[in-house]
Coordinates of C-alpha atoms in Angstrom, one line a residue:
X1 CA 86.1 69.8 91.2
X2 CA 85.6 70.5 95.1
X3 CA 84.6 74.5 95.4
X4 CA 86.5 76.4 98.4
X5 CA 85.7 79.5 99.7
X6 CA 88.4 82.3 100.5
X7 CA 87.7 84.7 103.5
X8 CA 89.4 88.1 103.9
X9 CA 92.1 87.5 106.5
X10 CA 93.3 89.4 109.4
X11 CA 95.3 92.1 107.6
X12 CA 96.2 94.3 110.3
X13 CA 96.4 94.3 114.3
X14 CA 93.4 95.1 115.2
X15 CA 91.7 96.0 111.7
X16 CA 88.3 94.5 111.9
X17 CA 87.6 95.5 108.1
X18 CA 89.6 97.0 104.8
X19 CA 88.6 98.0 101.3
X20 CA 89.0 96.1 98.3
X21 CA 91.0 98.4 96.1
X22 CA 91.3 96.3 93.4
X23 CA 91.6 92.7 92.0
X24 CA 94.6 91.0 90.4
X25 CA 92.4 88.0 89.1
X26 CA 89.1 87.3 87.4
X27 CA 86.8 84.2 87.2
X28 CA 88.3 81.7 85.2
X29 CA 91.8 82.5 85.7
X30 CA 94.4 79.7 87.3
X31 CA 96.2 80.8 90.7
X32 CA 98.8 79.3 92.5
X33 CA 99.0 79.3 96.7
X34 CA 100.3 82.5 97.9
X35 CA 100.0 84.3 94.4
X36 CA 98.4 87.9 95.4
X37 CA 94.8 88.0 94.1
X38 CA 93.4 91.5 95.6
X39 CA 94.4 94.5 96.8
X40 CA 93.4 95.5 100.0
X41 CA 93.8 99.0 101.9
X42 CA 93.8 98.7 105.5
X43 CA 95.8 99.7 108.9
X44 CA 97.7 102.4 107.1
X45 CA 98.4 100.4 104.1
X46 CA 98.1 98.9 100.8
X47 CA 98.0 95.0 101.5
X48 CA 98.1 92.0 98.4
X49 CA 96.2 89.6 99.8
X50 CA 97.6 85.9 98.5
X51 CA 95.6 82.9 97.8
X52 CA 95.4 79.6 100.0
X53 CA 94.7 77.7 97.1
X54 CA 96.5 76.3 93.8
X55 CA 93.2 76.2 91.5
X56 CA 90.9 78.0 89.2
X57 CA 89.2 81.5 90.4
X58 CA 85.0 80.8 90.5
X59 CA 83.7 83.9 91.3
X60 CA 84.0 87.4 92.9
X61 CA 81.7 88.2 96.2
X62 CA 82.7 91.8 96.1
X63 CA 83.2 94.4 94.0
X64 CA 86.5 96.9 93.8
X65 CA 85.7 99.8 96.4
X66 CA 83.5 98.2 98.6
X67 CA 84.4 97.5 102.7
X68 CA 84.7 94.0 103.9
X69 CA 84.7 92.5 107.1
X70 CA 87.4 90.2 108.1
X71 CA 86.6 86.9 108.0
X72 CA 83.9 87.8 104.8
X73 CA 84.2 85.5 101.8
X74 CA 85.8 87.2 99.1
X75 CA 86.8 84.7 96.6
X76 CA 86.3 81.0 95.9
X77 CA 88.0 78.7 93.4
X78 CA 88.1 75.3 91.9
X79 CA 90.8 73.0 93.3
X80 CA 91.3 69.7 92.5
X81 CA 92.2 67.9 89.1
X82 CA 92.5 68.9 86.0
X83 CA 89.5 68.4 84.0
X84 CA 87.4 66.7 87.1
X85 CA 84.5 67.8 85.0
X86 CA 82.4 68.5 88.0
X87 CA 84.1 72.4 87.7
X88 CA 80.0 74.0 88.4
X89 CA 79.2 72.2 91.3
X90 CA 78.3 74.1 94.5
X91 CA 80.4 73.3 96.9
X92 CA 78.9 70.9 99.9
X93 CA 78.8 72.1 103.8
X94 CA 82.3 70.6 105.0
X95 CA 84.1 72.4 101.7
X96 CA 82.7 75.9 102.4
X97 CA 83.9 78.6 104.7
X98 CA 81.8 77.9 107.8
X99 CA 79.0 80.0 109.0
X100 CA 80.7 83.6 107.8
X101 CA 80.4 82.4 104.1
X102 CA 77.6 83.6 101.7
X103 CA 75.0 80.9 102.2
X104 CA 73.1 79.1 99.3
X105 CA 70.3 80.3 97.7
X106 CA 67.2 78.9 100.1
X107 CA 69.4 79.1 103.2
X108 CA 69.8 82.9 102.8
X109 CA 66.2 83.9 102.1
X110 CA 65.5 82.0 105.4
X111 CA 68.2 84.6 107.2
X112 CA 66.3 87.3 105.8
X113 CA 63.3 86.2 107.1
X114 CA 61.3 86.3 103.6
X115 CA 59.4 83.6 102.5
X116 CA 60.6 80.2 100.4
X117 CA 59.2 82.0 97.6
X118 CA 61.5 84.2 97.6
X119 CA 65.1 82.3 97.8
X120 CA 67.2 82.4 94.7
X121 CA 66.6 79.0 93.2
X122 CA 69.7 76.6 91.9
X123 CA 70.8 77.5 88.4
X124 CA 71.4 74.1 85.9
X125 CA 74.7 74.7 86.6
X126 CA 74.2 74.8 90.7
X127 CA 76.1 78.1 90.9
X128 CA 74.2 81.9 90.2
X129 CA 77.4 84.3 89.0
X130 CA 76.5 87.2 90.2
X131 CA 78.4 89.9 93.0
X132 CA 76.6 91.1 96.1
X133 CA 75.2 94.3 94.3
X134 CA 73.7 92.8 91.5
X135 CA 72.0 90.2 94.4
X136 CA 71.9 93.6 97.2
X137 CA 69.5 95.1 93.8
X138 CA 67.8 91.9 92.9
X139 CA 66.7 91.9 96.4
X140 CA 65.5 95.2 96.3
X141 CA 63.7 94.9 93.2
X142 CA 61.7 92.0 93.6
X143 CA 63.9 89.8 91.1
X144 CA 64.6 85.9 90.9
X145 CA 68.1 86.4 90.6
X146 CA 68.5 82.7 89.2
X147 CA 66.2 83.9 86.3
X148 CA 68.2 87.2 85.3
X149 CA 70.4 86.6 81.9
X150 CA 73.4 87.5 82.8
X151 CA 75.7 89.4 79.6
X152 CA 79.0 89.3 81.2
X153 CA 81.9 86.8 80.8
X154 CA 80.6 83.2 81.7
X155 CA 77.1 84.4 82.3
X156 CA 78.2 86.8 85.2
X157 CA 75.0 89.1 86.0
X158 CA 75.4 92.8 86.8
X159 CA 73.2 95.6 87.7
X160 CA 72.2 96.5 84.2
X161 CA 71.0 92.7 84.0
X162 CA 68.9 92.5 86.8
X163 CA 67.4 96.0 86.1
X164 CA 66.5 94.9 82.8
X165 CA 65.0 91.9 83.7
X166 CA 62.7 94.1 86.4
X167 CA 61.9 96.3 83.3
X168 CA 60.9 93.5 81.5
X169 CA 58.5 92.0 83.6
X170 CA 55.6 94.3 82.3
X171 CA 53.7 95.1 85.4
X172 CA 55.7 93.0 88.3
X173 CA 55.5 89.8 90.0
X174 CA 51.4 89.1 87.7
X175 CA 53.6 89.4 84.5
X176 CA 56.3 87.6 85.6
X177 CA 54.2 84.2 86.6
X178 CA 52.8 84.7 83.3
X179 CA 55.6 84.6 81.2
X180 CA 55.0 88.0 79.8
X181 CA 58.3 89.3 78.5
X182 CA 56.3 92.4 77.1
X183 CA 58.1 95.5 79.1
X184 CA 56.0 98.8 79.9
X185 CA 56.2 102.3 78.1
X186 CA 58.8 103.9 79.9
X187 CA 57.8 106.9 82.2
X188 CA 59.4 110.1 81.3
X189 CA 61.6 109.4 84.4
X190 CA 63.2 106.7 82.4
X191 CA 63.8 108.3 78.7
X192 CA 67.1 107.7 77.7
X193 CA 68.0 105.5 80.4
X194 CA 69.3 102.8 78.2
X195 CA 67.2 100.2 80.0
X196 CA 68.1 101.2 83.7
X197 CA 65.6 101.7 86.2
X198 CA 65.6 104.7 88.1
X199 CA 66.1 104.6 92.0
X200 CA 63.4 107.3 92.2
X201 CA 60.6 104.2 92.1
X202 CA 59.6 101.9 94.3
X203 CA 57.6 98.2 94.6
X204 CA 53.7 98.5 95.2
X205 CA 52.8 95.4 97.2
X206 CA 51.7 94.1 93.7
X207 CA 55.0 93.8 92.4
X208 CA 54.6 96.8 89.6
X209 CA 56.2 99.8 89.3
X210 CA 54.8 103.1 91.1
X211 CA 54.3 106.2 88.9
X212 CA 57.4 108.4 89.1
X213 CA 57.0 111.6 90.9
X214 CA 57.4 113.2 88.1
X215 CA 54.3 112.1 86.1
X216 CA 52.0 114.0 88.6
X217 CA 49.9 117.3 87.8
X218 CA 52.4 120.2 87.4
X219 CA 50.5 121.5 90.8
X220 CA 51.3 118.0 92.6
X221 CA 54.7 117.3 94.8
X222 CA 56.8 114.7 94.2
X223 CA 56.0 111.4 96.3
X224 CA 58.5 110.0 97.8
X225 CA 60.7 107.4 96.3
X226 CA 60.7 105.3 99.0
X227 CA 64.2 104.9 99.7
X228 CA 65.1 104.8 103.6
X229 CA 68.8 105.5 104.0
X230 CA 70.8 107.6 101.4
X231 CA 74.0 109.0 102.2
X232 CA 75.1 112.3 101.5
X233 CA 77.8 114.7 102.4
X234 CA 76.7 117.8 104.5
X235 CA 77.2 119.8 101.2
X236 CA 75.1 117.9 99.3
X237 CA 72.0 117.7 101.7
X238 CA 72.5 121.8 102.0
X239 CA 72.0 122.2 98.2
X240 CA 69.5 119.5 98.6
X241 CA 67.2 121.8 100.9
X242 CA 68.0 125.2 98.6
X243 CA 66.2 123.3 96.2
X244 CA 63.3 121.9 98.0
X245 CA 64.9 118.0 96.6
X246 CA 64.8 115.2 99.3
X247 CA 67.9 113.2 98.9
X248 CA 65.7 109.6 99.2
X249 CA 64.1 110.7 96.3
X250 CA 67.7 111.4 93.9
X251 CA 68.1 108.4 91.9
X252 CA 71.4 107.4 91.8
X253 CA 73.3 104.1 91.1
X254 CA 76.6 104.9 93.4
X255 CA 76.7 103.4 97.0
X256 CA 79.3 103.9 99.3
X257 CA 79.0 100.7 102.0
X258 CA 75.9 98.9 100.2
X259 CA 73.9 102.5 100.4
X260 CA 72.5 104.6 97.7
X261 CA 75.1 107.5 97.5
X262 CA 73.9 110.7 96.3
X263 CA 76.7 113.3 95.1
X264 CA 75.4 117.3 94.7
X265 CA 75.4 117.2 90.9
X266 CA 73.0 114.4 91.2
X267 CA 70.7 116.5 93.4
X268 CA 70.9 119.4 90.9
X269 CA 70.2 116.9 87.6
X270 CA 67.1 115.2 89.9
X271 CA 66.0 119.2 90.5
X272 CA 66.2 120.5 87.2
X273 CA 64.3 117.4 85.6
X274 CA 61.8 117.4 87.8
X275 CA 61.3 121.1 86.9
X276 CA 61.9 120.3 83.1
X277 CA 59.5 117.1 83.0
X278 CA 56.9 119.2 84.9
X279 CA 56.5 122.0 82.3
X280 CA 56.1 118.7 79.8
X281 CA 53.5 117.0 81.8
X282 CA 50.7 117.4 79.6
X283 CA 52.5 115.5 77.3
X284 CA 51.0 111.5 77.5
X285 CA 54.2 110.0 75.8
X286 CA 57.9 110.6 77.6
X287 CA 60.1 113.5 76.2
X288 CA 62.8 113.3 75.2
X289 CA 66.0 113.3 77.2
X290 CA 67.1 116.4 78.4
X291 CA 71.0 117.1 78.6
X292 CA 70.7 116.9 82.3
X293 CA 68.7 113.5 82.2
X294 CA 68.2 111.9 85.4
X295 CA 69.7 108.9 84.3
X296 CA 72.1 110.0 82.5
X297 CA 73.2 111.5 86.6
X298 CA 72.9 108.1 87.9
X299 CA 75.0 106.6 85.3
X300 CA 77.6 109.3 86.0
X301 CA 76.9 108.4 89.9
X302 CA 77.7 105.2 89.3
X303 CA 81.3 105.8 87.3
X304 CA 82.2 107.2 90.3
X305 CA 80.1 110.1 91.3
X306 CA 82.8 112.6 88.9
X307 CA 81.0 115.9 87.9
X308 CA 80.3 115.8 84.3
X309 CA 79.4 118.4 81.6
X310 CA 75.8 118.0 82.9
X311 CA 77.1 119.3 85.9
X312 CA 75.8 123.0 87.0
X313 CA 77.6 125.4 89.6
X314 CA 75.8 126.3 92.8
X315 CA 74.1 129.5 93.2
X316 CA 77.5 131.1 94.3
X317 CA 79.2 129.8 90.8
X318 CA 81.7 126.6 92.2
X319 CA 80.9 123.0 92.4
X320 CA 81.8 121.4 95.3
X321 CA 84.3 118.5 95.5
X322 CA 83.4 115.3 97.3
X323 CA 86.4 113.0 98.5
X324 CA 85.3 109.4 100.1
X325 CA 86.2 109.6 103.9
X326 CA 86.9 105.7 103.7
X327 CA 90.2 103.5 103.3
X328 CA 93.6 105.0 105.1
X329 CA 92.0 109.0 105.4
X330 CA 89.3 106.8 107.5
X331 CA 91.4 104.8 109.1
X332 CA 94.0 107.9 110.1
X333 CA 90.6 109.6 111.6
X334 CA 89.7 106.9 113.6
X335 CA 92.7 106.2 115.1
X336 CA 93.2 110.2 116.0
X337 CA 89.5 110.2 117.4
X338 CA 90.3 107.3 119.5
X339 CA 92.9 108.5 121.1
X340 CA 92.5 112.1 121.3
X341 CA 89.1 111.0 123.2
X342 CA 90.7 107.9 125.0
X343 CA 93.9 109.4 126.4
X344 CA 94.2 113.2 128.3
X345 CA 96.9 115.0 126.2
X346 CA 99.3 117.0 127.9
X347 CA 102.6 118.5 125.7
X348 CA 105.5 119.6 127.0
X349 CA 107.8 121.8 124.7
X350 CA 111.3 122.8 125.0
X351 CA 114.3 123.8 123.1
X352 CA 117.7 121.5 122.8
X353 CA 121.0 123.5 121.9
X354 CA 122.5 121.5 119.0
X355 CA 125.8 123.1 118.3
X356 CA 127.7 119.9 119.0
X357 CA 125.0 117.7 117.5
X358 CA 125.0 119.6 114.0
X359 CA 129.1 119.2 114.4
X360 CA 129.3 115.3 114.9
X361 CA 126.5 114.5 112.0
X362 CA 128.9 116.9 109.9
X363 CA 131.8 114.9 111.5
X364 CA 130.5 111.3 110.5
X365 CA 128.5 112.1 107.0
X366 CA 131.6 111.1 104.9
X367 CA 132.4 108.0 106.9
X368 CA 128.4 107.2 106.1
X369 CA 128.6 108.0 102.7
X370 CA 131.1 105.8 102.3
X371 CA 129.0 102.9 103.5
X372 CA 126.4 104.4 101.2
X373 CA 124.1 105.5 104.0
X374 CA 122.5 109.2 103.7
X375 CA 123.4 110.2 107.7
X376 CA 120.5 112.5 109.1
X377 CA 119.4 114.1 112.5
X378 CA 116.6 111.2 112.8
X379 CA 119.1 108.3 113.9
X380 CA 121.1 110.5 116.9
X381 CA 117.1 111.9 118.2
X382 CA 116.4 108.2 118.0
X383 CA 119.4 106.9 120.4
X384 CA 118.7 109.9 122.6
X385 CA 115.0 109.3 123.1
X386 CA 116.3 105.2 124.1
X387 CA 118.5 106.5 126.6
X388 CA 115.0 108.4 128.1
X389 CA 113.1 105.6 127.7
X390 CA 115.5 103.6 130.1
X391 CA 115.5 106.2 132.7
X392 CA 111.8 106.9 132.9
X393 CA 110.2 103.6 131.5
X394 CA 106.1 104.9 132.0
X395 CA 107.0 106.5 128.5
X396 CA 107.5 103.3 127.4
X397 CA 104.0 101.5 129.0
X398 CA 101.0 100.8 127.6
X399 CA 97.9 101.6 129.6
X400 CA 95.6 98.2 129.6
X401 CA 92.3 99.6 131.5
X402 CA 90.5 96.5 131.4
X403 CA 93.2 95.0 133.2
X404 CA 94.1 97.6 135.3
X405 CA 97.4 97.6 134.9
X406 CA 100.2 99.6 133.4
X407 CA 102.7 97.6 131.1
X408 CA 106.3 99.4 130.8
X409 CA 107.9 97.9 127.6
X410 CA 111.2 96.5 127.9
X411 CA 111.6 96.4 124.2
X412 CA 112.4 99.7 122.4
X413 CA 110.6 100.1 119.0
X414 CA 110.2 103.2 117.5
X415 CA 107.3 104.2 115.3
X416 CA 108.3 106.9 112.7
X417 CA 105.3 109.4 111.3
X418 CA 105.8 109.8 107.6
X419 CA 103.5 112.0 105.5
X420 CA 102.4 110.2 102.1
X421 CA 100.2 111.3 99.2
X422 CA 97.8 109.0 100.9
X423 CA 97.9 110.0 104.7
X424 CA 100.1 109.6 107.8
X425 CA 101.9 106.2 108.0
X426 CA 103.8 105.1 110.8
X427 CA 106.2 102.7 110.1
X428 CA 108.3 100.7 113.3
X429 CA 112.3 100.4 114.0
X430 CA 112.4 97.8 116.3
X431 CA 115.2 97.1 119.0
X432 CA 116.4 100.8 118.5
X433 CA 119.0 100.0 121.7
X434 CA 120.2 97.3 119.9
X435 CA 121.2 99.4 116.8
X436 CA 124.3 101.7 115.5
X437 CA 123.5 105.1 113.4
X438 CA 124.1 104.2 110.7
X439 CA 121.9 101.0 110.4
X440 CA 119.2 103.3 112.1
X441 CA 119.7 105.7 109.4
X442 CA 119.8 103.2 106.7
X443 CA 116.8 101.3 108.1
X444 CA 115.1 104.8 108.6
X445 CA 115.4 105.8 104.9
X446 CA 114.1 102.3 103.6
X447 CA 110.8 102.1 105.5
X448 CA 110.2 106.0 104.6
X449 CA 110.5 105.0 100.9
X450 CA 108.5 102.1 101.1
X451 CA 106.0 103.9 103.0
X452 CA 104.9 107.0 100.3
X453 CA 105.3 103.8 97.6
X454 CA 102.7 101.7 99.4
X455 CA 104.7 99.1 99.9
X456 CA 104.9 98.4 103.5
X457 CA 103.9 95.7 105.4
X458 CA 101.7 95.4 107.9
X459 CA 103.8 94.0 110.5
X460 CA 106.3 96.4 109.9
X461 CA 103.6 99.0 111.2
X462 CA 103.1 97.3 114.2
X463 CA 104.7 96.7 117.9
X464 CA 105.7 100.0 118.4
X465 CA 105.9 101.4 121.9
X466 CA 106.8 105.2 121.0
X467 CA 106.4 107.2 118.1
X468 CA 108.4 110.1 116.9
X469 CA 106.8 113.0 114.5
X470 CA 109.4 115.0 112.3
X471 CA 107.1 118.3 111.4
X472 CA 110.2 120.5 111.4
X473 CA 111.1 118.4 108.0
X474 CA 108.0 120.5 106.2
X475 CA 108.5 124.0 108.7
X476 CA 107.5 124.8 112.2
X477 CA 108.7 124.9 115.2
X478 CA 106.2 123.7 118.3
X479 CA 103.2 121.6 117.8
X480 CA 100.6 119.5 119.7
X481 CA 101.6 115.7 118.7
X482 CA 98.8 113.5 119.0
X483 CA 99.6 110.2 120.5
X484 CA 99.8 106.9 118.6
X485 CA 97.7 104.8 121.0
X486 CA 97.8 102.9 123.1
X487 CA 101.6 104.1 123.3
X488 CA 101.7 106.9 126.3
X489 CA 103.8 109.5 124.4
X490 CA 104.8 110.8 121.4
X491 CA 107.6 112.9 120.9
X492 CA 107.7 115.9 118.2
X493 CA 110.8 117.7 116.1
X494 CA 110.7 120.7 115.0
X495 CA 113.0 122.3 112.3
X496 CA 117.1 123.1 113.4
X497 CA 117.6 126.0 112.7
X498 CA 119.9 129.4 114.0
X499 CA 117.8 131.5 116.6
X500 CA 118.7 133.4 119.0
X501 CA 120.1 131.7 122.5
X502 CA 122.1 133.5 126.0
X503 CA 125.8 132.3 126.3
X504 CA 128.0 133.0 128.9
X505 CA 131.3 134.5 127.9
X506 CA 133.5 135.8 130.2
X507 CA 131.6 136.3 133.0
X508 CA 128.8 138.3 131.1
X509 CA 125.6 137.3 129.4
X510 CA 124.9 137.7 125.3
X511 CA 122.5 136.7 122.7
X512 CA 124.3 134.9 119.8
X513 CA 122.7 133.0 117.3
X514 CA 123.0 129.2 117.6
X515 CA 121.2 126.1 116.1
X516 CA 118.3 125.0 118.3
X517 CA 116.0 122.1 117.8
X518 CA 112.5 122.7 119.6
X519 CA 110.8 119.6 121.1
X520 CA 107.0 118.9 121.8
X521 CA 106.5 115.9 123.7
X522 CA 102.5 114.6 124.2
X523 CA 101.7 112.5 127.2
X524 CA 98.8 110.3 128.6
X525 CA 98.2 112.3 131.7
X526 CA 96.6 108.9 133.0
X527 CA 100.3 106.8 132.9
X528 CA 102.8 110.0 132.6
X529 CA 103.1 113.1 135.3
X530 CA 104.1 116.5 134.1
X531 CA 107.0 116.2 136.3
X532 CA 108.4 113.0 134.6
X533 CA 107.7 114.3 131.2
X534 CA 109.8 116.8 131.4
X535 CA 112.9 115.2 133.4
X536 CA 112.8 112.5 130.3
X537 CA 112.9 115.8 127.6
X538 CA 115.7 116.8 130.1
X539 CA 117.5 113.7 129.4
X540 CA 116.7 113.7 126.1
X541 CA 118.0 117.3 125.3
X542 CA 121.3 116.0 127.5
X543 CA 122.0 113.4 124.9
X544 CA 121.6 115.8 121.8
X545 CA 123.2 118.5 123.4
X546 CA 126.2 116.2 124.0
X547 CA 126.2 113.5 121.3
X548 CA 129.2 111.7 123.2
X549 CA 126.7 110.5 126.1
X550 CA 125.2 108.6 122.8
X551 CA 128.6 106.5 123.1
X552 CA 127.4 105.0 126.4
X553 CA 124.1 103.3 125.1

């Protein structure tokens, strides 16, 4: 059957790249078109990514966690016939995914630049089943992918495969050509590693193994292990340098974007075994494992960088946590760098008198309820912030700078912050002017819900041309929105609540309590004058303050 290649589509406006969170199929299974096969988080959101294809899942090019490009193959599968009985052959040039899909074996040790010897030979069967880590370690381990036995489903090679097979080549690339399958007395880095290599070694230009750092003279440093990058949070490269530990030479099996990812428990196991192993140095044969094993810290690395019960506390009693800064906590950051560095904040605050406001909501919840919509403040702050819009358009524009132009909207689409367990989502109401309370209200509630259950959309989080933030819903009054570019403002609500405001009564001032709702409105100081800001909060506040002006928009 004819092979196609699946690349990961554009998810998101303007996402360029999304993690895999997890897959719905595995090799061997039968899809239909449009079925969701993977999980991808991206653009605020939790996107199932369907299939173009009715056929028969081939293989997995990436692995559950790791980033991906758009337009990277992620998937290909068998289409065709039934029982074609060509289901293993690789597929030809004018079947595969064009120039952004993984090339074939010779072909991709040519892009590297290495030498013929080193491209991944066919298999019989045409196809090597392996995903990019396994090949991303082959790589770096000198190993003929093609040649590793592979003990997962179908044949599939993983890590443990390939560093077995390096283990097994007794000496490198000599013992290899000979067809030596003797493997070498394991160095007491590698006790009780269950067959995995430790990241701590590196290649000679012979192929073999270098001597760990560990089996030098108790006197003797460490050499280095060779590794160039190795990522590390700031916490963990601290604790690395209170224990004298480079972080290149931590042998870990996590990676976080295809590097070696080193957590602080790691540094700590790699410390105390070096210490450990050093004191046993004299001993000619490899200890045995201590409980903080070096390997037994990659392995935990490599379930996901957890702290174990080898873990240790630093020297002021707590371990650290470390949280990935990737998927939507990235993609939040990001988005607040870019604009926050893009676009000159200015906020304006103020304070609407709500009395009449609080009445009319009170006035129309039954009528709602009745309809089976749950009235709040949101839809009435929605209509008022239209009839602003329409009088001072600039805070509806979009700033193109390439261009050098200004856009002013003429389509009113409202973006809506809501707070989720996993970050700040922004979901749009589009044609807000074209739209009573209570579908507002309704529509409101709906995307909210949909939002903290990860079950948005992507194009429902996008086209918006101002964005509203509803703080006062947690507690607060003022704050310093930060605008959703490349919108020009952003309008924020603090809570309503009685404080004290001056009536006139009878000719004479007083302070009575009343409920207020305090407004913070950010502009982009390029597009939006201070003046204009606050004539549209004016106009704004006018419309809350009497919810009857609502009636004429």
């Amino acid at each position: 059957m004819p092979v196609k290649e699946f690349k990961l589509p554009d998810v998101g406006e303007g996402v360029a790249e999304g993690e895999l969170v997890t897959w719905l199929v595995a090799p061997g299974d039968r899809v239909e078109e449009d079925q969701p096969v993977a999980e991808v988080e991206t653009d605020k959101a939790l996107v199932e990514v369907p299939s173009s294809y009715d056929g028969t899942v081939e293989e997995l090019f990436v692995e559950e966690g790791e980033m991906v490009p758009v337009g990277d193959v992620i998937i290909s599968f068998r289409v065709g016939e039934e029982g074609a009985g060509d289901e293993a052959a690789a597929p030809d040039e004018s079947e595969t995914a064009g120039d952004d899909a993984e090339p074939e074996p010779a072909a991709a040790a040519d892009a590297a630049g290495s030498d013929a010897t080193d491209a991944e030979p066919d298999t019989p069967s045409g196809r090597t089943f392996a995903p990019p880590s396994a090949r991303r370690l082959a790589r770096e381990l000198g190993v003929d992918i093609a040649a590793v036995d592979g003990s997962g489903p179908g044949g599939r090679i993983g890590e443990a495969d390939v560093r077995a097979h390096a283990e097994g080549g007794a000496g490198g690339a000599d013992a290899a050509d000979s067809g030596s399958d003797e493997a070498p007395a394991p160095t007491p880095i590698d006790a009780g590693s269950g067959g995995r290599k430790s990241a701590v070694k590196k290649r000679g230009d012979d192929g073999s193994a270098e001597p760990s750092a560990t089996t030098a003279a108790p006197s003797a440093a460490p050499e280095p292990a060779g590794r160039e990058t190795t990522l590390a949070t700031p916490a963990t490269r601290k604790v690395a340098r209170e224990l004298g530990v480079d972080v290149d030479d931590v042998p870990t099996d996590a990676t976080r974007d295809g590097e070696a990812f080193v957590t602080g428990d790691d540094v700590r196991a790699y410390a105390e075994a070096l210490e450990s192993e050093t004191a046993d140095s004299a001993a000619e044969s490899a200890p045995e494992p201590s409980p903080v094993d070096v390997s037994a810290s990659g392995d935990a690395a490599g379930a996901g960088g957890a702290a174990g019960s080898a873990a240790e506390p630093s020297a002021s009693g707590s371990t650290d946590e470390t949280i990935p800064y990737r998927g939507v906590r990235r993609t939040i950051g990001k988005q607040m760098e870019r604009s926050v560095y893009t676009a000159p904040h200015v906020t304006h605050h103020d304070t609407a008198e709500v009395d009449a406001l609080v009445e009319a909501r009170e006035e129309l919840k039954p009528r709602a309820e009745e309809r089976g919509v749950k009235l709040t403040y949101m839809p009435f702050v929605m209509k008022a912030i239209v009839a602003g819009l329409k009088e001072y358009p600039s805070l509806n524009s979009e700033l193109r700078e390439e261009d050098e132009e200004i856009v002013l909207k003429k389509e009113y689409n409202l973006g809506i912050a809501v707070a989720t367990d996993a970050g700040l989502m922004v979901p749009v109401v589009e044609d807000v002017d074209e739209k009573g309370l209570f579908e507002l209200a309704a529509e409101v509630r709906d995307l909210a819900s949909r939002a903290r259950e990860r079950k948005l959309k992507p194009a429902e989080m996008k086209g918006g041309t101002f964005s509203i933030t509803n703080f006062g819903a947690i507690g607060g009054e003022y704050a310093t929105p930060i605008i959703n570019y490349p919108e020009t403002a952003i309008l924020g609500l603090g809570a309503i609540e009685e404080r004290p405001v001056v009536r006139e009564r009878d000719g004479t001032s007083e302070v009575v309590p009343a409920p207020t709702l305090p407004l913070s409105l950010s502009i982009d100081h390029r597009v939006i004058d201070g003046a204009v800001a606050a004539e549209f909060a004016n106009t704004v506040m006018e419309h809350l303050e009497h919810p009857l002006l609502l009636l004429s928009h």
